[in-house]
């Protein structure tokens, strides 16, 4: 195990919850920028506007029983101003006027909020609901939050609860007991930040990127990618190639950081010899203590597939032929036309939850992925793909 990888992850975890637009994001960006600056890179911070909630949280009470809740992005602004009081009813019960609807069974946890989740809200609103309670379940037992790509507020607030908290709420909903939902936090228009570090050189550029933000501490979700990028940035100081090292903000809100980077600061497609994107959960255990398997995908293109499989195929379980529709920031990069590309991304129980404080990291796996990534980029530094 490399102590430097572990130390960098510990430092990242120490900054706290890494939501975009927060002081923790600023501290993380400053630290992330400082490392390549010490190596001689020219580093810049590029901000862009976002709307978010500072200090989000909440509480749902019914029949003398209370549970903590977390708002799915983005609730209507009015939902953060006062308590919502209405009968608690099952989502699929008939329409019955204003109510707080409960999904009475845990839902499948999904990294991105999409059509399936929108259908829950549509059904609830059509039945007169003023709020919806859901418990996405990834096996960790913690509150799970999905990334949100539609930046408009949801029609009604969605309060997320941990799956173990659902049974008493389900029981209360069968009787239509009165409930009170209070969502807390400050809705604000602020800025997120990308960090871009450049080392001059010759020939086609080598690009390495990773997201910096997420809903909670993101120890095993974000930490490994950030630690590997820092190691690669140091190794590539010895390369004669141009090197661009990128940390993107606002991953959890619209992947806005990568979108902003691609529209304002990305090099020309033909000027990039290779782009390696270090996505989520790269070194989570094959099997988490809760007994649910983790997943890791390796993403390549027709141009890069042979190199990608050769370098990383032994360390990442599944190969995906990437396109603009590939989930995550890899899809954004490929969609922008970068064909000399490799990406890695994964999930594990605890991903997108407050339970992720890094315990799921397998440091032996992390070391192997870091070494393989370095070998891939050194190959790219000395051989041009067509």
PDB file of N, CA and C in Angstrom, residues 3-65:
ATOM      1  N   UNK A   3       1.542   4.841   1.124  1.00  0.00           N
ATOM      2  CA  UNK A   3       1.063   5.732   2.178  1.00  0.00           C
ATOM      3  C   UNK A   3       0.599   7.061   1.600  1.00  0.00           C
ATOM      4  N   UNK A   4       1.174   7.476   0.460  1.00  0.00           N
ATOM      5  CA  UNK A   4       0.770   8.762  -0.101  1.00  0.00           C
ATOM      6  C   UNK A   4      -0.675   8.723  -0.588  1.00  0.00           C
ATOM      7  N   UNK A   5      -1.086   7.611  -1.183  1.00  0.00           N
ATOM      8  CA  UNK A   5      -2.482   7.484  -1.601  1.00  0.00           C
ATOM      9  C   UNK A   5      -3.396   7.554  -0.389  1.00  0.00           C
ATOM     10  N   UNK A   6      -3.061   6.808   0.647  1.00  0.00           N
ATOM     11  CA  UNK A   6      -3.886   6.794   1.860  1.00  0.00           C
ATOM     12  C   UNK A   6      -3.911   8.157   2.526  1.00  0.00           C
ATOM     13  N   UNK A   7      -2.767   8.830   2.562  1.00  0.00           N
ATOM     14  CA  UNK A   7      -2.712  10.147   3.202  1.00  0.00           C
ATOM     15  C   UNK A   7      -3.555  11.165   2.444  1.00  0.00           C
ATOM     16  N   UNK A   8      -3.506  11.113   1.121  1.00  0.00           N
ATOM     17  CA  UNK A   8      -4.311  12.050   0.338  1.00  0.00           C
ATOM     18  C   UNK A   8      -5.801  11.801   0.547  1.00  0.00           C
ATOM     19  N   UNK A   9      -6.190  10.540   0.610  1.00  0.00           N
ATOM     20  CA  UNK A   9      -7.604  10.234   0.852  1.00  0.00           C
ATOM     21  C   UNK A   9      -8.020  10.706   2.231  1.00  0.00           C
ATOM     22  N   UNK A  10      -7.171  10.499   3.224  1.00  0.00           N
ATOM     23  CA  UNK A  10      -7.495  10.953   4.582  1.00  0.00           C
ATOM     24  C   UNK A  10      -7.650  12.471   4.631  1.00  0.00           C
ATOM     25  N   UNK A  11      -6.792  13.182   3.904  1.00  0.00           N
ATOM     26  CA  UNK A  11      -6.905  14.640   3.861  1.00  0.00           C
ATOM     27  C   UNK A  11      -8.224  15.054   3.230  1.00  0.00           C
ATOM     28  N   UNK A  12      -8.567  14.417   2.127  1.00  0.00           N
ATOM     29  CA  UNK A  12      -9.827  14.725   1.440  1.00  0.00           C
ATOM     30  C   UNK A  12     -11.012  14.470   2.357  1.00  0.00           C
ATOM     31  N   UNK A  13     -11.038  13.332   3.011  1.00  0.00           N
ATOM     32  CA  UNK A  13     -12.140  12.998   3.919  1.00  0.00           C
ATOM     33  C   UNK A  13     -12.258  14.041   5.029  1.00  0.00           C
ATOM     34  N   UNK A  14     -11.123  14.540   5.478  1.00  0.00           N
ATOM     35  CA  UNK A  14     -11.113  15.491   6.581  1.00  0.00           C
ATOM     36  C   UNK A  14     -11.786  16.811   6.283  1.00  0.00           C
ATOM     37  N   UNK A  15     -12.011  17.130   5.016  1.00  0.00           N
ATOM     38  CA  UNK A  15     -12.689  18.383   4.679  1.00  0.00           C
ATOM     39  C   UNK A  15     -14.194  18.312   4.922  1.00  0.00           C
ATOM     40  N   UNK A  16     -14.755  17.123   5.119  1.00  0.00           N
ATOM     41  CA  UNK A  16     -16.174  16.995   5.445  1.00  0.00           C
ATOM     42  C   UNK A  16     -17.032  16.710   4.222  1.00  0.00           C
ATOM     43  N   UNK A  17     -18.305  17.085   4.293  1.00  0.00           N
ATOM     44  CA  UNK A  17     -19.233  16.862   3.186  1.00  0.00           C
ATOM     45  C   UNK A  17     -18.826  17.728   1.992  1.00  0.00           C
ATOM     46  N   UNK A  18     -18.781  17.119   0.817  1.00  0.00           N
ATOM     47  CA  UNK A  18     -18.181  17.771  -0.345  1.00  0.00           C
ATOM     48  C   UNK A  18     -19.195  18.283  -1.360  1.00  0.00           C
ATOM     49  N   UNK A  19     -20.355  18.742  -0.889  1.00  0.00           N
ATOM     50  CA  UNK A  19     -21.326  19.287  -1.837  1.00  0.00           C
ATOM     51  C   UNK A  19     -20.801  20.560  -2.488  1.00  0.00           C
ATOM     52  N   UNK A  20     -21.171  20.729  -3.752  1.00  0.00           N
ATOM     53  CA  UNK A  20     -20.753  21.921  -4.485  1.00  0.00           C
ATOM     54  C   UNK A  20     -21.330  23.179  -3.843  1.00  0.00           C
ATOM     55  N   UNK A  21     -20.572  24.257  -3.888  1.00  0.00           N
ATOM     56  CA  UNK A  21     -21.040  25.535  -3.374  1.00  0.00           C
ATOM     57  C   UNK A  21     -20.847  25.729  -1.890  1.00  0.00           C
ATOM     58  N   UNK A  22     -20.168  24.792  -1.229  1.00  0.00           N
ATOM     59  CA  UNK A  22     -19.972  24.863   0.219  1.00  0.00           C
ATOM     60  C   UNK A  22     -18.529  25.239   0.560  1.00  0.00           C
ATOM     61  N   UNK A  23     -18.267  25.657   1.808  1.00  0.00           N
ATOM     62  CA  UNK A  23     -16.883  25.922   2.218  1.00  0.00           C
ATOM     63  C   UNK A  23     -15.981  24.696   2.069  1.00  0.00           C
ATOM     64  N   UNK A  24     -16.546  23.486   2.242  1.00  0.00           N
ATOM     65  CA  UNK A  24     -15.732  22.280   2.077  1.00  0.00           C
ATOM     66  C   UNK A  24     -15.264  22.137   0.636  1.00  0.00           C
ATOM     67  N   UNK A  25     -16.111  22.520  -0.320  1.00  0.00           N
ATOM     68  CA  UNK A  25     -15.671  22.462  -1.716  1.00  0.00           C
ATOM     69  C   UNK A  25     -14.524  23.443  -1.942  1.00  0.00           C
ATOM     70  N   UNK A  26     -14.614  24.624  -1.368  1.00  0.00           N
ATOM     71  CA  UNK A  26     -13.548  25.610  -1.530  1.00  0.00           C
ATOM     72  C   UNK A  26     -12.241  25.101  -0.937  1.00  0.00           C
ATOM     73  N   UNK A  27     -12.310  24.532   0.286  1.00  0.00           N
ATOM     74  CA  UNK A  27     -11.090  24.004   0.916  1.00  0.00           C
ATOM     75  C   UNK A  27     -10.495  22.868   0.085  1.00  0.00           C
ATOM     76  N   UNK A  28     -11.359  22.011  -0.440  1.00  0.00           N
ATOM     77  CA  UNK A  28     -10.882  20.903  -1.264  1.00  0.00           C
ATOM     78  C   UNK A  28     -10.212  21.415  -2.532  1.00  0.00           C
ATOM     79  N   UNK A  29     -10.839  22.384  -3.190  1.00  0.00           N
ATOM     80  CA  UNK A  29     -10.269  22.931  -4.424  1.00  0.00           C
ATOM     81  C   UNK A  29      -8.917  23.596  -4.170  1.00  0.00           C
ATOM     82  N   UNK A  30      -8.796  24.324  -3.064  1.00  0.00           N
ATOM     83  CA  UNK A  30      -7.529  24.971  -2.735  1.00  0.00           C
ATOM     84  C   UNK A  30      -6.426  23.937  -2.517  1.00  0.00           C
ATOM     85  N   UNK A  31      -6.754  22.889  -1.774  1.00  0.00           N
ATOM     86  CA  UNK A  31      -5.780  21.813  -1.528  1.00  0.00           C
ATOM     87  C   UNK A  31      -5.421  21.099  -2.827  1.00  0.00           C
ATOM     88  N   UNK A  32      -6.433  20.790  -3.627  1.00  0.00           N
ATOM     89  CA  UNK A  32      -6.219  20.075  -4.881  1.00  0.00           C
ATOM     90  C   UNK A  32      -5.344  20.907  -5.824  1.00  0.00           C
ATOM     91  N   UNK A  33      -5.559  22.210  -5.862  1.00  0.00           N
ATOM     92  CA  UNK A  33      -4.753  23.083  -6.713  1.00  0.00           C
ATOM     93  C   UNK A  33      -3.329  23.219  -6.200  1.00  0.00           C
ATOM     94  N   UNK A  34      -3.172  23.195  -4.890  1.00  0.00           N
ATOM     95  CA  UNK A  34      -1.853  23.414  -4.310  1.00  0.00           C
ATOM     96  C   UNK A  34      -0.849  22.334  -4.642  1.00  0.00           C
ATOM     97  N   UNK A  35      -1.317  21.107  -4.791  1.00  0.00           N
ATOM     98  CA  UNK A  35      -0.380  20.014  -5.051  1.00  0.00           C
ATOM     99  C   UNK A  35       0.329  20.157  -6.401  1.00  0.00           C
ATOM    100  N   UNK A  36      -0.374  20.305  -7.520  1.00  0.00           N
ATOM    101  CA  UNK A  36       0.356  20.493  -8.779  1.00  0.00           C
ATOM    102  C   UNK A  36       1.136  21.803  -8.837  1.00  0.00           C
ATOM    103  N   UNK A  37       0.657  22.820  -8.126  1.00  0.00           N
ATOM    104  CA  UNK A  37       1.424  24.075  -8.082  1.00  0.00           C
ATOM    105  C   UNK A  37       2.815  23.821  -7.506  1.00  0.00           C
ATOM    106  N   UNK A  38       2.902  22.979  -6.482  1.00  0.00           N
ATOM    107  CA  UNK A  38       4.190  22.657  -5.885  1.00  0.00           C
ATOM    108  C   UNK A  38       5.104  21.908  -6.854  1.00  0.00           C
ATOM    109  N   UNK A  39       4.495  21.266  -7.847  1.00  0.00           N
ATOM    110  CA  UNK A  39       5.264  20.509  -8.834  1.00  0.00           C
ATOM    111  C   UNK A  39       5.630  21.350 -10.051  1.00  0.00           C
ATOM    112  N   UNK A  40       5.187  22.616 -10.071  1.00  0.00           N
ATOM    113  CA  UNK A  40       5.515  23.488 -11.181  1.00  0.00           C
ATOM    114  C   UNK A  40       4.415  23.674 -12.206  1.00  0.00           C
ATOM    115  N   UNK A  41       3.263  23.071 -11.979  1.00  0.00           N
ATOM    116  CA  UNK A  41       2.130  23.292 -12.866  1.00  0.00           C
ATOM    117  C   UNK A  41       1.598  24.714 -12.673  1.00  0.00           C
ATOM    118  N   UNK A  42       1.027  25.278 -13.719  1.00  0.00           N
ATOM    119  CA  UNK A  42       0.279  26.524 -13.626  1.00  0.00           C
ATOM    120  C   UNK A  42      -1.173  26.163 -13.356  1.00  0.00           C
ATOM    121  N   UNK A  43      -1.715  26.641 -12.253  1.00  0.00           N
ATOM    122  CA  UNK A  43      -3.026  26.186 -11.802  1.00  0.00           C
ATOM    123  C   UNK A  43      -4.013  27.345 -11.753  1.00  0.00           C
ATOM    124  N   UNK A  44      -5.215  27.102 -12.252  1.00  0.00           N
ATOM    125  CA  UNK A  44      -6.272  28.101 -12.215  1.00  0.00           C
ATOM    126  C   UNK A  44      -7.552  27.524 -11.649  1.00  0.00           C
ATOM    127  N   UNK A  45      -8.346  28.380 -11.029  1.00  0.00           N
ATOM    128  CA  UNK A  45      -9.660  27.992 -10.508  1.00  0.00           C
ATOM    129  C   UNK A  45     -10.714  28.698 -11.348  1.00  0.00           C
ATOM    130  N   UNK A  46     -11.660  27.944 -11.861  1.00  0.00           N
ATOM    131  CA  UNK A  46     -12.680  28.497 -12.750  1.00  0.00           C
ATOM    132  C   UNK A  46     -14.047  28.271 -12.121  1.00  0.00           C
ATOM    133  N   UNK A  47     -14.725  29.348 -11.750  1.00  0.00           N
ATOM    134  CA  UNK A  47     -16.015  29.234 -11.082  1.00  0.00           C
ATOM    135  C   UNK A  47     -17.161  29.316 -12.088  1.00  0.00           C
ATOM    136  N   UNK A  48     -18.302  28.777 -11.688  1.00  0.00           N
ATOM    137  CA  UNK A  48     -19.508  28.811 -12.521  1.00  0.00           C
ATOM    138  C   UNK A  48     -20.710  28.776 -11.588  1.00  0.00           C
ATOM    139  N   UNK A  49     -21.852  29.348 -12.012  1.00  0.00           N
ATOM    140  CA  UNK A  49     -22.996  29.487 -11.104  1.00  0.00           C
ATOM    141  C   UNK A  49     -23.755  28.187 -10.901  1.00  0.00           C
ATOM    142  N   UNK A  50     -24.235  27.983  -9.674  1.00  0.00           N
ATOM    143  CA  UNK A  50     -25.125  26.877  -9.352  1.00  0.00           C
ATOM    144  C   UNK A  50     -26.175  27.377  -8.355  1.00  0.00           C
ATOM    145  N   UNK A  51     -27.277  26.664  -8.258  1.00  0.00           N
ATOM    146  CA  UNK A  51     -28.265  26.888  -7.203  1.00  0.00           C
ATOM    147  C   UNK A  51     -28.272  25.642  -6.333  1.00  0.00           C
ATOM    148  N   UNK A  52     -28.155  25.823  -5.029  1.00  0.00           N
ATOM    149  CA  UNK A  52     -28.072  24.675  -4.138  1.00  0.00           C
ATOM    150  C   UNK A  52     -28.673  25.015  -2.782  1.00  0.00           C
ATOM    151  N   UNK A  53     -28.602  24.072  -1.852  1.00  0.00           N
ATOM    152  CA  UNK A  53     -29.079  24.272  -0.480  1.00  0.00           C
ATOM    153  C   UNK A  53     -27.898  24.144   0.458  1.00  0.00           C
ATOM    154  N   UNK A  54     -27.690  25.132   1.281  1.00  0.00           N
ATOM    155  CA  UNK A  54     -26.668  25.050   2.320  1.00  0.00           C
ATOM    156  C   UNK A  54     -27.279  24.457   3.579  1.00  0.00           C
ATOM    157  N   UNK A  55     -26.540  23.576   4.226  1.00  0.00           N
ATOM    158  CA  UNK A  55     -26.963  22.928   5.474  1.00  0.00           C
ATOM    159  C   UNK A  55     -28.309  22.215   5.332  1.00  0.00           C
ATOM    160  N   UNK A  56     -28.446  21.325   4.337  1.00  0.00           N
ATOM    161  CA  UNK A  56     -29.731  20.652   4.142  1.00  0.00           C
ATOM    162  C   UNK A  56     -29.999  19.590   5.210  1.00  0.00           C
ATOM    163  N   UNK A  57     -31.279  19.364   5.482  1.00  0.00           N
ATOM    164  CA  UNK A  57     -31.692  18.337   6.433  1.00  0.00           C
ATOM    165  C   UNK A  57     -33.194  18.362   6.583  1.00  0.00           C
ATOM    166  N   UNK A  58     -33.680  17.814   7.671  1.00  0.00           N
ATOM    167  CA  UNK A  58     -35.115  17.855   7.910  1.00  0.00           C
ATOM    168  C   UNK A  58     -35.571  16.770   8.863  1.00  0.00           C
ATOM    169  N   UNK A  59     -36.875  16.828   9.165  1.00  0.00           N
ATOM    170  CA  UNK A  59     -37.465  15.897  10.132  1.00  0.00           C
ATOM    171  C   UNK A  59     -38.914  15.648   9.739  1.00  0.00           C
ATOM    172  N   UNK A  60     -39.323  14.390   9.783  1.00  0.00           N
ATOM    173  CA  UNK A  60     -40.708  14.007   9.561  1.00  0.00           C
ATOM    174  C   UNK A  60     -41.234  13.391  10.849  1.00  0.00           C
ATOM    175  N   UNK A  61     -42.344  13.916  11.362  1.00  0.00           N
ATOM    176  CA  UNK A  61     -42.943  13.386  12.593  1.00  0.00           C
ATOM    177  C   UNK A  61     -44.376  12.952  12.308  1.00  0.00           C
ATOM    178  N   UNK A  62     -44.771  11.849  12.954  1.00  0.00           N
ATOM    179  CA  UNK A  62     -46.122  11.320  12.774  1.00  0.00           C
ATOM    180  C   UNK A  62     -46.441  10.387  13.936  1.00  0.00           C
ATOM    181  N   UNK A  63     -47.556  10.648  14.619  1.00  0.00           N
ATOM    182  CA  UNK A  63     -47.974   9.780  15.710  1.00  0.00           C
ATOM    183  C   UNK A  63     -46.958   9.649  16.818  1.00  0.00           C
ATOM    184  N   UNK A  64     -46.253  10.718  17.111  1.00  0.00           N
ATOM    185  CA  UNK A  64     -45.248  10.685  18.169  1.00  0.00           C
ATOM    186  C   UNK A  64     -43.928  10.084  17.755  1.00  0.00           C
ATOM    187  N   UNK A  65     -43.802   9.676  16.500  1.00  0.00           N
ATOM    188  CA  UNK A  65     -42.567   9.079  15.987  1.00  0.00           C
ATOM    189  C   UNK A  65     -41.919  10.049  15.009  1.00  0.00           C
TER     190      UNK A  65
END
